Amino acid sequence: MADEWRVEVDLDDPEHGYGLGERLRSLNLDDEARERLGNRVLVTRDGPRMFLYTSTQDEALEAERVVQELIEEDRLSAEVATTRWHPDEEAWEDVSHPMPGTDEQRAAERKRASGEDWEVRIELVGLLEAVELESELREEGLTVERRFSYVLAGTATEEGAHELAERLRGRLPEGTPLGVEPNMSEVPDPRFVMFDRARPGIARDLGL
């Protein structure tokens, strides 16, 4: 998948913003700006907010410089930022936010996109059992991760996690370690809640 970059311009003055937006959308710029932007930059406007889309970082930086020059020439005030599309998280992130480089980081971004704040954690006796359970839960439409013999299934709420844990308890061998925990990619302080020791409402007790 090709990279996608976006320069975001938030003008303080909507009246002036429309004027600058028209200049950008029609590419009615000076010769230097037209040459630097060219037709590789897609410009859109939504009121006082403008977006310039590019396929490379160099083009995005170039577009940002052109916008900054226009803002200064017109004596406008605006906030300008360059962002990059994160496909796993399905969100535009500031360029200071690095792209995920590992499977774990990509999984964390997918969790943030899904809004799954809780997980059910199951420890199986072996790799084969974990792979089988992972496949079964995926077929049920759940977001699942596996780390060797550990399987984690995501849910949107604490209550949903406990319901899933109850259901799994009925189909797994007796004594299988099974717990409910907050999604660690969303919670700053790691806190683990064992299923046998907690019931719905623990989120309120933890201040979540």
Short mmCIF file of C-alpha atoms in Angstrom, two decimals:
data_model
loop_
_atom_site.label_atom_id
_atom_site.label_comp_id
_atom_site.label_asym_id
_atom_site.label_seq_id
_atom_site.Cartn_x
_atom_site.Cartn_y
_atom_site.Cartn_z
CA MET A 1 0.00 0.00 0.00
CA ALA A 2 1.34 3.43 -0.99
CA ASP A 3 2.11 5.98 1.70
CA GLU A 4 -0.40 8.76 2.20
CA TRP A 5 0.51 12.15 3.64
CA ARG A 6 -1.67 15.14 4.45
CA VAL A 7 -0.91 18.77 5.25
CA GLU A 8 -3.64 20.20 7.46
CA VAL A 9 -4.28 23.95 7.54
CA ASP A 10 -6.60 25.41 10.17
CA LEU A 11 -7.11 29.11 9.49
CA ASP A 12 -8.17 31.34 12.35
CA ASP A 13 -10.23 33.63 10.11
CA PRO A 14 -12.87 31.79 8.02
CA GLU A 15 -13.36 34.83 5.77
CA HIS A 16 -9.70 34.93 4.80
CA GLY A 17 -9.64 31.15 4.77
CA TYR A 18 -12.05 31.01 1.87
CA GLY A 19 -9.84 33.36 -0.12
CA LEU A 20 -6.73 31.31 0.48
CA GLY A 21 -8.67 28.11 -0.13
CA GLU A 22 -9.75 29.31 -3.55
CA ARG A 23 -6.15 30.17 -4.41
CA LEU A 24 -4.98 26.70 -3.46
CA ARG A 25 -7.85 24.78 -5.04
CA SER A 26 -7.46 26.54 -8.38
CA LEU A 27 -3.67 26.44 -8.09
CA ASN A 28 -3.73 30.18 -8.72
CA LEU A 29 -0.30 30.58 -7.22
CA ASP A 30 2.86 32.26 -8.39
CA ASP A 31 4.98 30.35 -10.87
CA GLU A 32 7.31 28.98 -8.22
CA ALA A 33 4.47 27.66 -6.06
CA ARG A 34 2.71 26.12 -9.08
CA GLU A 35 5.90 24.37 -10.11
CA ARG A 36 6.52 23.06 -6.60
CA LEU A 37 2.99 21.80 -6.02
CA GLY A 38 2.06 20.66 -9.52
CA ASN A 39 -0.78 18.21 -10.11
CA ARG A 40 0.61 15.63 -7.69
CA VAL A 41 -0.91 17.50 -4.75
CA LEU A 42 -4.66 17.21 -4.19
CA VAL A 43 -6.11 20.24 -2.39
CA THR A 44 -9.52 20.24 -0.68
CA ARG A 45 -11.28 22.73 1.58
CA ASP A 46 -13.91 22.47 4.32
CA GLY A 47 -14.70 26.01 5.46
CA PRO A 48 -11.60 27.45 7.14
CA ARG A 49 -9.86 24.07 7.07
CA MET A 50 -7.81 22.92 4.11
CA PHE A 51 -6.12 19.63 3.34
CA LEU A 52 -3.31 18.93 0.89
CA TYR A 53 -2.81 15.24 0.07
CA THR A 54 0.45 13.80 -1.25
CA SER A 55 1.97 10.36 -1.75
CA THR A 56 5.46 11.12 -0.41
CA GLN A 57 6.96 12.90 2.57
CA ASP A 58 9.03 15.19 0.35
CA GLU A 59 5.90 16.36 -1.48
CA ALA A 60 4.14 16.93 1.84
CA LEU A 61 7.02 19.02 3.19
CA GLU A 62 7.09 20.99 -0.05
CA ALA A 63 3.34 21.63 0.12
CA GLU A 64 3.68 22.73 3.74
CA ARG A 65 6.37 25.24 2.82
CA VAL A 66 4.21 26.67 0.03
CA VAL A 67 1.24 27.04 2.37
CA GLN A 68 3.38 28.75 4.99
CA GLU A 69 4.61 31.24 2.38
CA LEU A 70 1.05 32.04 1.27
CA ILE A 71 -0.08 32.52 4.86
CA GLU A 72 2.76 34.96 5.49
CA GLU A 73 2.14 36.84 2.23
CA ASP A 74 -1.55 37.30 3.09
CA ARG A 75 -0.73 38.17 6.71
CA LEU A 76 -2.95 35.40 8.00
CA SER A 77 -2.68 33.32 11.14
CA ALA A 78 -3.13 29.58 10.94
CA GLU A 79 -2.06 26.27 12.38
CA VAL A 80 -0.30 23.97 9.93
CA ALA A 81 0.53 20.33 10.59
CA THR A 82 1.70 17.39 8.50
CA THR A 83 0.15 14.00 9.20
CA ARG A 84 0.49 10.47 7.87
CA TRP A 85 -2.16 7.81 7.37
CA HIS A 86 -1.85 4.77 9.66
CA PRO A 87 -3.78 1.97 7.91
CA ASP A 88 -3.90 -0.35 10.93
CA GLU A 89 -5.35 2.35 13.18
CA GLU A 90 -7.33 3.88 10.30
CA ALA A 91 -6.42 7.39 11.41
CA TRP A 92 -4.25 10.37 10.45
CA GLU A 93 -1.39 10.72 12.93
CA ASP A 94 1.20 13.45 13.39
CA VAL A 95 4.47 12.65 11.64
CA SER A 96 6.14 12.46 15.06
CA HIS A 97 4.09 9.31 15.71
CA PRO A 98 6.14 6.49 14.10
CA MET A 99 4.57 3.86 11.90
CA PRO A 100 4.29 0.46 13.61
CA GLY A 101 7.27 -1.73 12.82
CA THR A 102 6.36 -4.99 14.52
CA ASP A 103 3.36 -7.32 14.60
CA GLU A 104 2.72 -6.29 18.22
CA GLN A 105 2.68 -2.58 17.34
CA ARG A 106 0.38 -3.16 14.38
CA ALA A 107 -1.95 -5.21 16.58
CA ALA A 108 -2.01 -2.38 19.14
CA GLU A 109 -3.05 0.10 16.44
CA ARG A 110 -5.81 -2.23 15.24
CA LYS A 111 -7.08 -2.44 18.81
CA ARG A 112 -7.24 1.33 19.09
CA ALA A 113 -9.18 1.45 15.82
CA SER A 114 -11.64 -1.21 16.97
CA GLY A 115 -12.33 0.52 20.29
CA GLU A 116 -11.86 -2.72 22.21
CA ASP A 117 -10.96 -1.62 25.73
CA TRP A 118 -11.04 -5.06 27.40
CA GLU A 119 -9.56 -8.49 26.76
CA VAL A 120 -10.12 -12.05 27.84
CA ARG A 121 -6.81 -13.82 28.38
CA ILE A 122 -6.64 -17.62 28.18
CA GLU A 123 -3.63 -19.80 28.94
CA LEU A 124 -3.83 -23.13 27.11
CA VAL A 125 -1.83 -26.25 27.91
CA GLY A 126 0.00 -26.18 24.59
CA LEU A 127 0.52 -24.52 21.22
CA LEU A 128 -1.89 -26.79 19.32
CA GLU A 129 -4.76 -26.03 21.69
CA ALA A 130 -4.03 -22.30 21.48
CA VAL A 131 -4.01 -22.33 17.67
CA GLU A 132 -7.34 -24.19 17.60
CA LEU A 133 -8.98 -21.75 20.01
CA GLU A 134 -7.58 -18.77 18.11
CA SER A 135 -9.12 -20.09 14.89
CA GLU A 136 -12.49 -20.75 16.54
CA LEU A 137 -12.70 -17.26 18.05
CA ARG A 138 -11.72 -15.61 14.77
CA GLU A 139 -14.52 -17.50 13.04
CA GLU A 140 -16.89 -15.97 15.60
CA GLY A 141 -15.78 -12.52 14.46
CA LEU A 142 -13.66 -11.66 17.49
CA THR A 143 -10.37 -9.77 17.40
CA VAL A 144 -7.81 -12.31 18.59
CA GLU A 145 -4.10 -12.35 19.32
CA ARG A 146 -2.00 -15.37 20.22
CA ARG A 147 1.37 -15.52 21.96
CA PHE A 148 2.47 -19.16 21.88
CA SER A 149 -0.03 -20.87 24.24
CA TYR A 150 -1.73 -17.63 25.34
CA VAL A 151 -4.83 -16.34 23.51
CA LEU A 152 -6.27 -12.84 23.97
CA ALA A 153 -9.75 -11.98 22.67
CA GLY A 154 -10.87 -8.34 22.58
CA THR A 155 -14.23 -6.90 23.62
CA ALA A 156 -15.62 -3.36 23.73
CA THR A 157 -16.75 -3.43 27.37
CA GLU A 158 -15.87 -5.02 30.69
CA GLU A 159 -19.29 -6.68 30.83
CA GLY A 160 -18.75 -8.14 27.36
CA ALA A 161 -15.39 -9.51 28.44
CA HIS A 162 -16.92 -11.24 31.46
CA GLU A 163 -19.72 -12.68 29.32
CA LEU A 164 -17.15 -14.08 26.89
CA ALA A 165 -15.11 -15.45 29.78
CA GLU A 166 -18.18 -17.22 31.18
CA ARG A 167 -18.91 -18.75 27.80
CA LEU A 168 -15.32 -19.90 27.32
CA ARG A 169 -15.20 -21.38 30.80
CA GLY A 170 -18.02 -23.73 29.79
CA ARG A 171 -16.16 -25.07 26.75
CA LEU A 172 -12.55 -25.17 27.98
CA PRO A 173 -11.04 -27.94 30.13
CA GLU A 174 -11.69 -27.45 33.83
CA GLY A 175 -8.98 -25.45 35.54
CA THR A 176 -7.85 -23.58 32.41
CA PRO A 177 -6.36 -20.25 33.59
CA LEU A 178 -8.64 -17.53 32.27
CA GLY A 179 -8.79 -13.84 33.11
CA VAL A 180 -10.22 -10.44 32.21
CA GLU A 181 -7.96 -7.40 31.85
CA PRO A 182 -8.07 -3.86 30.42
CA ASN A 183 -6.62 -3.43 26.95
CA MET A 184 -3.02 -2.52 27.77
CA SER A 185 -2.68 -0.40 24.62
CA GLU A 186 -5.37 1.93 26.01
CA VAL A 187 -4.64 1.91 29.75
CA PRO A 188 -1.52 3.78 30.95
CA ASP A 189 -1.15 1.81 34.19
CA PRO A 190 -0.98 -1.99 33.70
CA ARG A 191 -3.59 -3.66 35.86
CA PHE A 192 -4.65 -7.28 35.60
CA VAL A 193 -7.93 -8.62 36.93
CA MET A 194 -8.35 -12.37 37.33
CA PHE A 195 -11.78 -13.59 36.26
CA ASP A 196 -12.27 -15.69 39.39
CA ARG A 197 -11.66 -12.65 41.60
CA ALA A 198 -13.59 -9.94 39.78
CA ARG A 199 -17.09 -9.22 38.59
CA PRO A 200 -18.54 -6.43 36.39
CA GLY A 201 -17.97 -3.08 38.05
CA ILE A 202 -14.21 -3.43 38.46
CA ALA A 203 -13.72 -0.67 35.88
CA ARG A 204 -15.45 1.78 38.19
CA ASP A 205 -13.35 0.60 41.13
CA LEU A 206 -10.17 1.16 39.12
CA GLY A 207 -11.33 4.59 37.99
CA LEU A 208 -11.50 3.63 34.29
#
